[in-house]
CSV table of C-alpha atoms in Angstrom, one decimal:
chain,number,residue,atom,x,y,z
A,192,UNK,CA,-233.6,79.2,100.8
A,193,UNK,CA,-230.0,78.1,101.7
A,194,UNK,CA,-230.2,79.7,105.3
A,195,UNK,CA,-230.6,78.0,108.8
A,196,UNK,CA,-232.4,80.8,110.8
A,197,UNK,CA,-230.7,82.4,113.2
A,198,UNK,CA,-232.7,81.7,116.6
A,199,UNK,CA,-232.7,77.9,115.2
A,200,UNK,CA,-228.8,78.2,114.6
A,201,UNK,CA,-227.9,80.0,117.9
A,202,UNK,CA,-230.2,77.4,119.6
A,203,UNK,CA,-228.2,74.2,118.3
A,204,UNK,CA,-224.6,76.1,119.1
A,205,UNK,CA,-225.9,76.7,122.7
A,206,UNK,CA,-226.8,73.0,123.0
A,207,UNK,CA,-223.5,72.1,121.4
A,208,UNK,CA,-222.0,73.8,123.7
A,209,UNK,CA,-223.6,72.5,127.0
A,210,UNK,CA,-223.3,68.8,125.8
A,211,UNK,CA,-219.3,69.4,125.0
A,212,UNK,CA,-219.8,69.2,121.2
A,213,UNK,CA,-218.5,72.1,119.9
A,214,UNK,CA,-215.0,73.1,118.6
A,215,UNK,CA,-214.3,69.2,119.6
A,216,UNK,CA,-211.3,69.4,117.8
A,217,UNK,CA,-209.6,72.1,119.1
A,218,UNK,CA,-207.2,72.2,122.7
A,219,UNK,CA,-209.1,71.4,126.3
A,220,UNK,CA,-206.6,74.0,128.0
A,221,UNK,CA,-208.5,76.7,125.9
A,222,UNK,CA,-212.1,75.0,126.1
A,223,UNK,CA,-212.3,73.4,123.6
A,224,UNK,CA,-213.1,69.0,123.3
A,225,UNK,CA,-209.5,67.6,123.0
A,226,UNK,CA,-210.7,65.4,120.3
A,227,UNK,CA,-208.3,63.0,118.8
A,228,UNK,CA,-208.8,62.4,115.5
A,229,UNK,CA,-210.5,58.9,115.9
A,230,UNK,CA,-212.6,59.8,118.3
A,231,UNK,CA,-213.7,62.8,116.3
A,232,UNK,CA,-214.7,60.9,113.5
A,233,UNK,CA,-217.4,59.2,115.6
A,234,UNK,CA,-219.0,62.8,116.3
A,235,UNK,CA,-218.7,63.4,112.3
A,236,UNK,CA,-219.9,60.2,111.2
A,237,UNK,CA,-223.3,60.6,113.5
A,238,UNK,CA,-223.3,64.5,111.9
A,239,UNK,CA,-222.8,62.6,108.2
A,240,UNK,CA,-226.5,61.3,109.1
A,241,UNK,CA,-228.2,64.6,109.3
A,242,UNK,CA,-227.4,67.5,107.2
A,243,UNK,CA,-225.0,69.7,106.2
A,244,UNK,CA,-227.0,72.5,108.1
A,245,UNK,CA,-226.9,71.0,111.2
A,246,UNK,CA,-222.5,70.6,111.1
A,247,UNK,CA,-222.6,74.1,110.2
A,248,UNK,CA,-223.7,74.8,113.7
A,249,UNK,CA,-221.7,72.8,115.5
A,250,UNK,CA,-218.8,74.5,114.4
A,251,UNK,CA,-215.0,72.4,114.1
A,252,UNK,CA,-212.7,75.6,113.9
A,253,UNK,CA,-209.7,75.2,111.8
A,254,UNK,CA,-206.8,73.2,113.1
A,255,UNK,CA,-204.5,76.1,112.1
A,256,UNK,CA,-205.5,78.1,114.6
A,257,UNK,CA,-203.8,75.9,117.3
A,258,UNK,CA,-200.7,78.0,116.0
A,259,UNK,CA,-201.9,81.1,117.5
A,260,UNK,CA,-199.7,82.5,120.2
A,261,UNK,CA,-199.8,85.4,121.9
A,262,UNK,CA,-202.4,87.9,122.0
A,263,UNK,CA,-203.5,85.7,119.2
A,264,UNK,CA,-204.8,83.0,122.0
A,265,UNK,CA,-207.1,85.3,123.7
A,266,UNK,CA,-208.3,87.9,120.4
A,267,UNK,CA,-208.8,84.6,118.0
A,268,UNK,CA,-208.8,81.1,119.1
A,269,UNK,CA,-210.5,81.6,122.1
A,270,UNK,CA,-213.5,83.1,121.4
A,271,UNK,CA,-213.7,81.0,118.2
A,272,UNK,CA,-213.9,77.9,120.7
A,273,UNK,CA,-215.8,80.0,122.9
A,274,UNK,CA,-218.5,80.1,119.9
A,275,UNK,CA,-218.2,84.2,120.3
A,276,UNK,CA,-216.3,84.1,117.0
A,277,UNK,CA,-216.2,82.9,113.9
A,278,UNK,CA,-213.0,82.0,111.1
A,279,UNK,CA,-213.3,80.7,107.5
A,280,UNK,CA,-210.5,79.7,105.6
A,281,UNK,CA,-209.1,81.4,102.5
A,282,UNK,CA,-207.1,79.1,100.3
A,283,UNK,CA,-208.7,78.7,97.2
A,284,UNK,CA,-208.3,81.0,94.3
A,285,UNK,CA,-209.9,80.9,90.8
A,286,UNK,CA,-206.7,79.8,89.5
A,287,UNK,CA,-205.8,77.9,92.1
A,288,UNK,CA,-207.9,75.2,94.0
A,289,UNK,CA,-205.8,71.7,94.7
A,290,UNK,CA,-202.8,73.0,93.2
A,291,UNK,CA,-202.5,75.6,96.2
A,292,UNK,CA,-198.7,76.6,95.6
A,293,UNK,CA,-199.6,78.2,92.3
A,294,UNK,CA,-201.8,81.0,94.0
A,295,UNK,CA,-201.6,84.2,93.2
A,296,UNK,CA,-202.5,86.1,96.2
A,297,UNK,CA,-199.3,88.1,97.4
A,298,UNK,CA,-198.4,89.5,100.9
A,299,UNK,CA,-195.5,91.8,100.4
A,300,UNK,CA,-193.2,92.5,103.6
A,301,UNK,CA,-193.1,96.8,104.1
A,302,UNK,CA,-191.5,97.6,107.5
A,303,UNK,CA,-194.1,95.9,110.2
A,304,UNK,CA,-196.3,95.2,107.9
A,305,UNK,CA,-197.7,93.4,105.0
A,306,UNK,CA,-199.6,94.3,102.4
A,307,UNK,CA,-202.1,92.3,100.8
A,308,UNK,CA,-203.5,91.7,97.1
A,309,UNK,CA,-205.3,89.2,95.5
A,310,UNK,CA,-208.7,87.2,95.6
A,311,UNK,CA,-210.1,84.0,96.8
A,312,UNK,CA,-213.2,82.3,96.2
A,313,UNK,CA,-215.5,79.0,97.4
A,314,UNK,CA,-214.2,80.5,100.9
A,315,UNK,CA,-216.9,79.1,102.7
A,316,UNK,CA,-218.8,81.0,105.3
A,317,UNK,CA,-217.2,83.7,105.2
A,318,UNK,CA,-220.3,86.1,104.8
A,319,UNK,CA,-220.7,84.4,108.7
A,320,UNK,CA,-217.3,84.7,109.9
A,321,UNK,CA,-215.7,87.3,112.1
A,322,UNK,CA,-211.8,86.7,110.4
A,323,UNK,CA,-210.6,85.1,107.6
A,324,UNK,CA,-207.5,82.4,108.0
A,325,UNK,CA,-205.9,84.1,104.9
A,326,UNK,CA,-203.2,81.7,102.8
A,327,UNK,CA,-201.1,84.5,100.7
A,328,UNK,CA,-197.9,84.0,98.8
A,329,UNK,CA,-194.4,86.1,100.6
A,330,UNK,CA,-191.9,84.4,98.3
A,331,UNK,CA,-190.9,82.1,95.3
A,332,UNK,CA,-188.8,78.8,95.6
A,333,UNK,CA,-187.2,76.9,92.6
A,334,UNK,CA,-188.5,73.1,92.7
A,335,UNK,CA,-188.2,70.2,90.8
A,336,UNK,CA,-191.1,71.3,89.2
A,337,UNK,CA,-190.3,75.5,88.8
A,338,UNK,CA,-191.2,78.0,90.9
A,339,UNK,CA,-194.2,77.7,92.9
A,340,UNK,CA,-195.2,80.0,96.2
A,341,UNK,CA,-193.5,80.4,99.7
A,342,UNK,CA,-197.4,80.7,101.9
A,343,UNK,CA,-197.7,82.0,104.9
A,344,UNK,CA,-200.9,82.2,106.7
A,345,UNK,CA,-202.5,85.5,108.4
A,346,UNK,CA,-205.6,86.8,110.7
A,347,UNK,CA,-207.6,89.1,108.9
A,348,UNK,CA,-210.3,91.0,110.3
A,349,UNK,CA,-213.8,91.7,108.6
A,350,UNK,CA,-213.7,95.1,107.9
A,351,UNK,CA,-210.2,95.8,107.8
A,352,UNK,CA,-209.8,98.6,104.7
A,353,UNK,CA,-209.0,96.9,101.5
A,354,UNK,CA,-210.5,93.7,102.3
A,355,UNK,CA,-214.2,93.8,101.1
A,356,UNK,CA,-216.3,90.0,101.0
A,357,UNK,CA,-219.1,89.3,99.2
A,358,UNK,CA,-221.7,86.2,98.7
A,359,UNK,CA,-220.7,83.8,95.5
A,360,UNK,CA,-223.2,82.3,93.4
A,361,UNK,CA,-225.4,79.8,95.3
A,362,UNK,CA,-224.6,75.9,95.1
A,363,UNK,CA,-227.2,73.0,94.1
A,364,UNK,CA,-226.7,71.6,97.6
A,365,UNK,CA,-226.1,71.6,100.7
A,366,UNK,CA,-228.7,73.7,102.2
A,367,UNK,CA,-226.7,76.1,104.9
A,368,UNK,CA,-224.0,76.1,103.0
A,369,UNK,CA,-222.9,79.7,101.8
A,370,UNK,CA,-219.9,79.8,99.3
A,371,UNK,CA,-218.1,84.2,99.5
A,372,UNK,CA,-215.5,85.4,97.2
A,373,UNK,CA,-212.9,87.6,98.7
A,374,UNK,CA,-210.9,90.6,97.9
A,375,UNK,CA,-208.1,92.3,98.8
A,376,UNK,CA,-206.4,95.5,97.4
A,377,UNK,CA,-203.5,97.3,99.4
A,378,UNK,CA,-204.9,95.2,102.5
A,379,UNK,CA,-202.3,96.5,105.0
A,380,UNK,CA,-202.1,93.9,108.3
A,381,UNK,CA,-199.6,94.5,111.2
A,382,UNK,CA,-196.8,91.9,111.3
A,383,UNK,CA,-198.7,90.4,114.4
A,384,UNK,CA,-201.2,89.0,112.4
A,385,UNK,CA,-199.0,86.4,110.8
A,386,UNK,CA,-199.9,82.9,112.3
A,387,UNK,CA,-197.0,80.6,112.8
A,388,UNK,CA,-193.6,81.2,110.5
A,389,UNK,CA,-193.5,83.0,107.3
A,390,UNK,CA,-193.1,81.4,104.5
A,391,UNK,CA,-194.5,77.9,106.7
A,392,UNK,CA,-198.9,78.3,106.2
A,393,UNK,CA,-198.2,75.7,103.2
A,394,UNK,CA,-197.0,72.8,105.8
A,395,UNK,CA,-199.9,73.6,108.7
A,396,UNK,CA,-202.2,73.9,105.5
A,397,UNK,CA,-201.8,70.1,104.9
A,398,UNK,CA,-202.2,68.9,107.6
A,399,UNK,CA,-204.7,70.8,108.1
A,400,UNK,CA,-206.7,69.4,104.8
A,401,UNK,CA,-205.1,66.1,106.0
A,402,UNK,CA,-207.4,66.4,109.3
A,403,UNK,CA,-210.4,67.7,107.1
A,404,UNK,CA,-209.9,64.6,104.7
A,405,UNK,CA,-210.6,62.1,107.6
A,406,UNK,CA,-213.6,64.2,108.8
A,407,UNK,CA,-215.2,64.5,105.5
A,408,UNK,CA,-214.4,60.8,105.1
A,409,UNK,CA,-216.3,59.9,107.9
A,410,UNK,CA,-219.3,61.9,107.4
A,411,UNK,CA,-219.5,60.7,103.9
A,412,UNK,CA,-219.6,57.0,105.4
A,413,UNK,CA,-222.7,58.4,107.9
A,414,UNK,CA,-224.8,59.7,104.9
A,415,UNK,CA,-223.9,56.9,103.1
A,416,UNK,CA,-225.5,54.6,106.2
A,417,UNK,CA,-228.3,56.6,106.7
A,418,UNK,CA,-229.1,56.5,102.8
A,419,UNK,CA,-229.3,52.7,103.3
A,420,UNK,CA,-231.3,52.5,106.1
A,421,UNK,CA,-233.8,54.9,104.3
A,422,UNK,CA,-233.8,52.3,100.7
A,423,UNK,CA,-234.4,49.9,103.4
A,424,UNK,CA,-237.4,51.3,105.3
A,425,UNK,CA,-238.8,51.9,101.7
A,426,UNK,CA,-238.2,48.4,99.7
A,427,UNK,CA,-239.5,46.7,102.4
A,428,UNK,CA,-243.1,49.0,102.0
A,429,UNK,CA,-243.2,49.7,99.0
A,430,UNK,CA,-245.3,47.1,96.6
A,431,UNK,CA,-244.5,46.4,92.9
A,432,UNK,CA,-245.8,43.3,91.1
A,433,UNK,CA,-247.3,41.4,93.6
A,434,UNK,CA,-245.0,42.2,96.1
A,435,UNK,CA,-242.4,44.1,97.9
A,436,UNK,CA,-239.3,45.4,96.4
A,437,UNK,CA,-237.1,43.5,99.0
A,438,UNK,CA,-238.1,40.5,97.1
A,439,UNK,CA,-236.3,41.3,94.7
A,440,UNK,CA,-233.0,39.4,94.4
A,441,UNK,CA,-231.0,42.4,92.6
A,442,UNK,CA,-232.4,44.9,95.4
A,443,UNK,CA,-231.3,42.9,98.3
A,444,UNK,CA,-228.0,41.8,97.2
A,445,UNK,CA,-227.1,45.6,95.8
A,446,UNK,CA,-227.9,46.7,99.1
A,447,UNK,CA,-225.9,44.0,101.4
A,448,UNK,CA,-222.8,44.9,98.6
A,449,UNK,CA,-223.6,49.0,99.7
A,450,UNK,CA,-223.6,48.1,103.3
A,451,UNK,CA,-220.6,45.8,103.3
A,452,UNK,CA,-218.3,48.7,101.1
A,453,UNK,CA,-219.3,51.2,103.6
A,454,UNK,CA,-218.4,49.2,106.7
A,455,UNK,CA,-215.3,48.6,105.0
A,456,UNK,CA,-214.7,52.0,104.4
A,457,UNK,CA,-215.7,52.9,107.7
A,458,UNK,CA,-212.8,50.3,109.5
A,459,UNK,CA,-210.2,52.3,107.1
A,460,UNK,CA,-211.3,55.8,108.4
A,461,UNK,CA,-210.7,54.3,112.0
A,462,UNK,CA,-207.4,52.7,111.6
A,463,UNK,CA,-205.9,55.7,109.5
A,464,UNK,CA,-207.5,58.2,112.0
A,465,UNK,CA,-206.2,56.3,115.1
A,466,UNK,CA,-202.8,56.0,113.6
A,467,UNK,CA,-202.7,59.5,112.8
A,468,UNK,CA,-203.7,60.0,116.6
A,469,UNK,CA,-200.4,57.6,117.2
A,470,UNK,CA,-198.5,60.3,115.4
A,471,UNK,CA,-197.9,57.9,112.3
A,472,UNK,CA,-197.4,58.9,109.1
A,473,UNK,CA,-200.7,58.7,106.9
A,474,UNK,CA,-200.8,60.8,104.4
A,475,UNK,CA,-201.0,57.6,101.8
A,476,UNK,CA,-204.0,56.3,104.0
A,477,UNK,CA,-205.8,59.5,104.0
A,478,UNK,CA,-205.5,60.2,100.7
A,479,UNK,CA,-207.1,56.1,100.0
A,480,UNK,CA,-209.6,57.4,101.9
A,481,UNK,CA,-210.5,60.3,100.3
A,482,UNK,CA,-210.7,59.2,97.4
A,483,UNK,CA,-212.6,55.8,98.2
A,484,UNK,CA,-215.1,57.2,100.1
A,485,UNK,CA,-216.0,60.1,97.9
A,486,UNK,CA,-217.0,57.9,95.2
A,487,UNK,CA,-218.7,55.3,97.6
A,488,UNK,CA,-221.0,57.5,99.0
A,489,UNK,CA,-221.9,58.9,95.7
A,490,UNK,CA,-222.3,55.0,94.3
A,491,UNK,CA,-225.0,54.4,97.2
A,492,UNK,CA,-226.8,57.4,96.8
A,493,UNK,CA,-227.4,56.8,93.1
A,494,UNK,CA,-228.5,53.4,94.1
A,495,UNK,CA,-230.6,54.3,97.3
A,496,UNK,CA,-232.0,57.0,94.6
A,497,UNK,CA,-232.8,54.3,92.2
A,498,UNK,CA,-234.6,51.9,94.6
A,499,UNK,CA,-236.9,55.0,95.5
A,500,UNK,CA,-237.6,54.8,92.0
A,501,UNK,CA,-239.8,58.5,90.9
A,502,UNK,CA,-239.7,59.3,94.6
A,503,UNK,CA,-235.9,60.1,94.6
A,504,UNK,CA,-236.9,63.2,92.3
A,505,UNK,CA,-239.4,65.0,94.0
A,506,UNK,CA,-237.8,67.4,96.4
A,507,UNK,CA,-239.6,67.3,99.3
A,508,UNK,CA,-238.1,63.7,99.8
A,509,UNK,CA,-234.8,63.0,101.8
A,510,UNK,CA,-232.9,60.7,99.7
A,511,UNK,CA,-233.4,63.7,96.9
A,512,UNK,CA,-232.0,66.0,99.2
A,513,UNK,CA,-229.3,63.2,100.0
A,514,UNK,CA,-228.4,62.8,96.4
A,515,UNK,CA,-227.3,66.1,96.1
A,516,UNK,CA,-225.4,67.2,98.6
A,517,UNK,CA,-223.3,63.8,98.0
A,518,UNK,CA,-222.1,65.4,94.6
A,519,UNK,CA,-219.7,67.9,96.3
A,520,UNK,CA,-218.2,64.8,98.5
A,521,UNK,CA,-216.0,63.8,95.4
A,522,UNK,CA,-214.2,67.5,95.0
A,523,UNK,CA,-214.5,69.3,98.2
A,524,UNK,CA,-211.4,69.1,100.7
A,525,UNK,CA,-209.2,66.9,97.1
A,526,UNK,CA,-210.8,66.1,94.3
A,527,UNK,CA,-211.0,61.9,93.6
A,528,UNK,CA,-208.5,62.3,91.2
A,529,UNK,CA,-205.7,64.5,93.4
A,530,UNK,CA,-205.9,61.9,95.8
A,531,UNK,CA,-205.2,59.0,93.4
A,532,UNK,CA,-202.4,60.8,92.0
A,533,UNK,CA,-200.9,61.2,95.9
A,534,UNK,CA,-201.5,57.5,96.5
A,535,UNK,CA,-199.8,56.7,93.1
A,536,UNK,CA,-196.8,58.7,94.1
């Protein structure tokens, strides 16, 4: 029930392709679109409108993999842009989801090679992917607030012994949308596999997440658009006391008030993500951002739901389907609280 079938997915990554969508955000001297940030957000925000099914398929690679160099151009980065590969990323840990230096996943330096143990989970995709982008511990620091990991980031290939993969429990939402739990015991990788420095995969993992916050931010803003147009369609149909809902002074007003937050939203994720495209420092912005428009797009949906009245609980409807995958929008990529707390700071 959570699967987009695979003729239907290979169909919309072939037309992805042809019209120049796919892996947007990744080099144009490898293939890929040469997105900027800002003009990447447009492509998300029109994505935001459809379903999480659909930008499944038309795949944004991780930005990490622009570190690749070497033979790790043409064995990883270029076929993931060339759609003939796939990556997930492997960050999160039971133990260890926003507060990413306290993982526990160690890669311990022997000769040429490193061995791996540990496990991650909510790794999405990975059950789809051809490598994992693997964040592992090689070292301990002292900081101001104790010891916390060195990361370093690696290429793993499916089916390399010790590394085994397996689907995690399935999610309310977000049909498409497969969540895998990794493992890795005595996972031996060649030296080669490390991408960019050791001891670095912390620094290219934020800004990383830093890229992913303004893309999530915009498609949040695009669901939360298309919600209102769809309470809009139906209040101004639908008949209750004599006459339409739009009548309704609380209905119309609630809905200008959606519509005006999201626009303003919308002009934030523009400025920050052309700013960032400037080469400005925004990690402030971005975390505003995050945090604002997680909780917006879940205050519209409950609204949008509540205009629909008993039709926003029967499944087959799509402000149902909507509702749901918005929950995730507030946790996924820095949960509303992490990102208050790095504004505060």
């Amino acid at each position: 029930i959570d699967d987009v079938p695979a003729d239907l997915a290979a169909e919309i990554q072939k037309k992805s392709i042809e019209l120049g969508l796919y892996a947007a955000n990744m080099p144009e001297q490898y293939g890929g679109g040469g997105l900027d940030n800002l003009s990447l957000t447009l492509l998300e925000r029109e994505l935001g409108r459809a379903s999480y099914g659909l930008q499944m398929c038309i795949a944004r690679p991780s930005n990490i993999l622009q570190g690749c160099k070497g033979d790790q151009i043409e064995r990883y980065l270029i076929p993931v842009i060339k759609g003939t590969r796939h990556d997930c990323l492997a960050m999160t840990e039971p133990g260890a989801g926003s507060d990413v230096r306290s993982m526990k996943t160690k890669a311990e330096k022997k000769g040429d090679t490193y061995v791996i143990n540990g496990s991650k989970h909510f790794i999405s995709h990975a059950d789809k992917s051809d490598f994992v982008i693997l964040m592992a511990a090689t070292g301990v620091e002292e900081t101001s607030k104790g010891k916390k990991a060195k990361i370093s980031a690696f290429l793993v290939d499916m089916g390399t012994p010790g590394f085994t993969m397996r689907r995690g429990p399935h999610c309310v939402s977000h049909k498409g949308y497969h969540q895998c739990e990794l493992f890795f015991d005595d996972c031996v990788v060649h030296e080669s596999q490390l991408l960019g420095e050791e001891h670095k995969g912390f620094y290219a993992l934020m800004k990383n997440l830093q890229n992913e916050r303004i893309v999530l931010s915009a498609q949040m803003m695009g669901e939360a658009s298309r919600a209102i147009e769809l309470a809009l369609e139906w209040v101004t149909q639908r008949k209750a006391f004599g006459d339409t809902l739009w009548t309704k002074q609380a209905i119309r007003h609630k809905l200008a008030m959606r519509l005006a937050q999201v626009e303003a939203a919308k002009a934030l994720i523009y400025n920050t993500a052309w700013r960032d495209s400037q080469g400005q420092v925004v990690t402030k912005e971005v975390s505003m951002m995050k945090a604002l428009c997680g909780t917006l797009v879940n205050e519209v949906m409950y609204d949008c739901g509540q205009f629909h009245g008993g039709m926003s609980f029967i499944r087959e409807t799509a402000i149902e389907r909507m509702y749901r995958d918005a929950r995730v929008q507030s946790i996924g990529g820095g949960a509303t609280e992490v990102m208050l707390e790095e504004v505060a700071k």
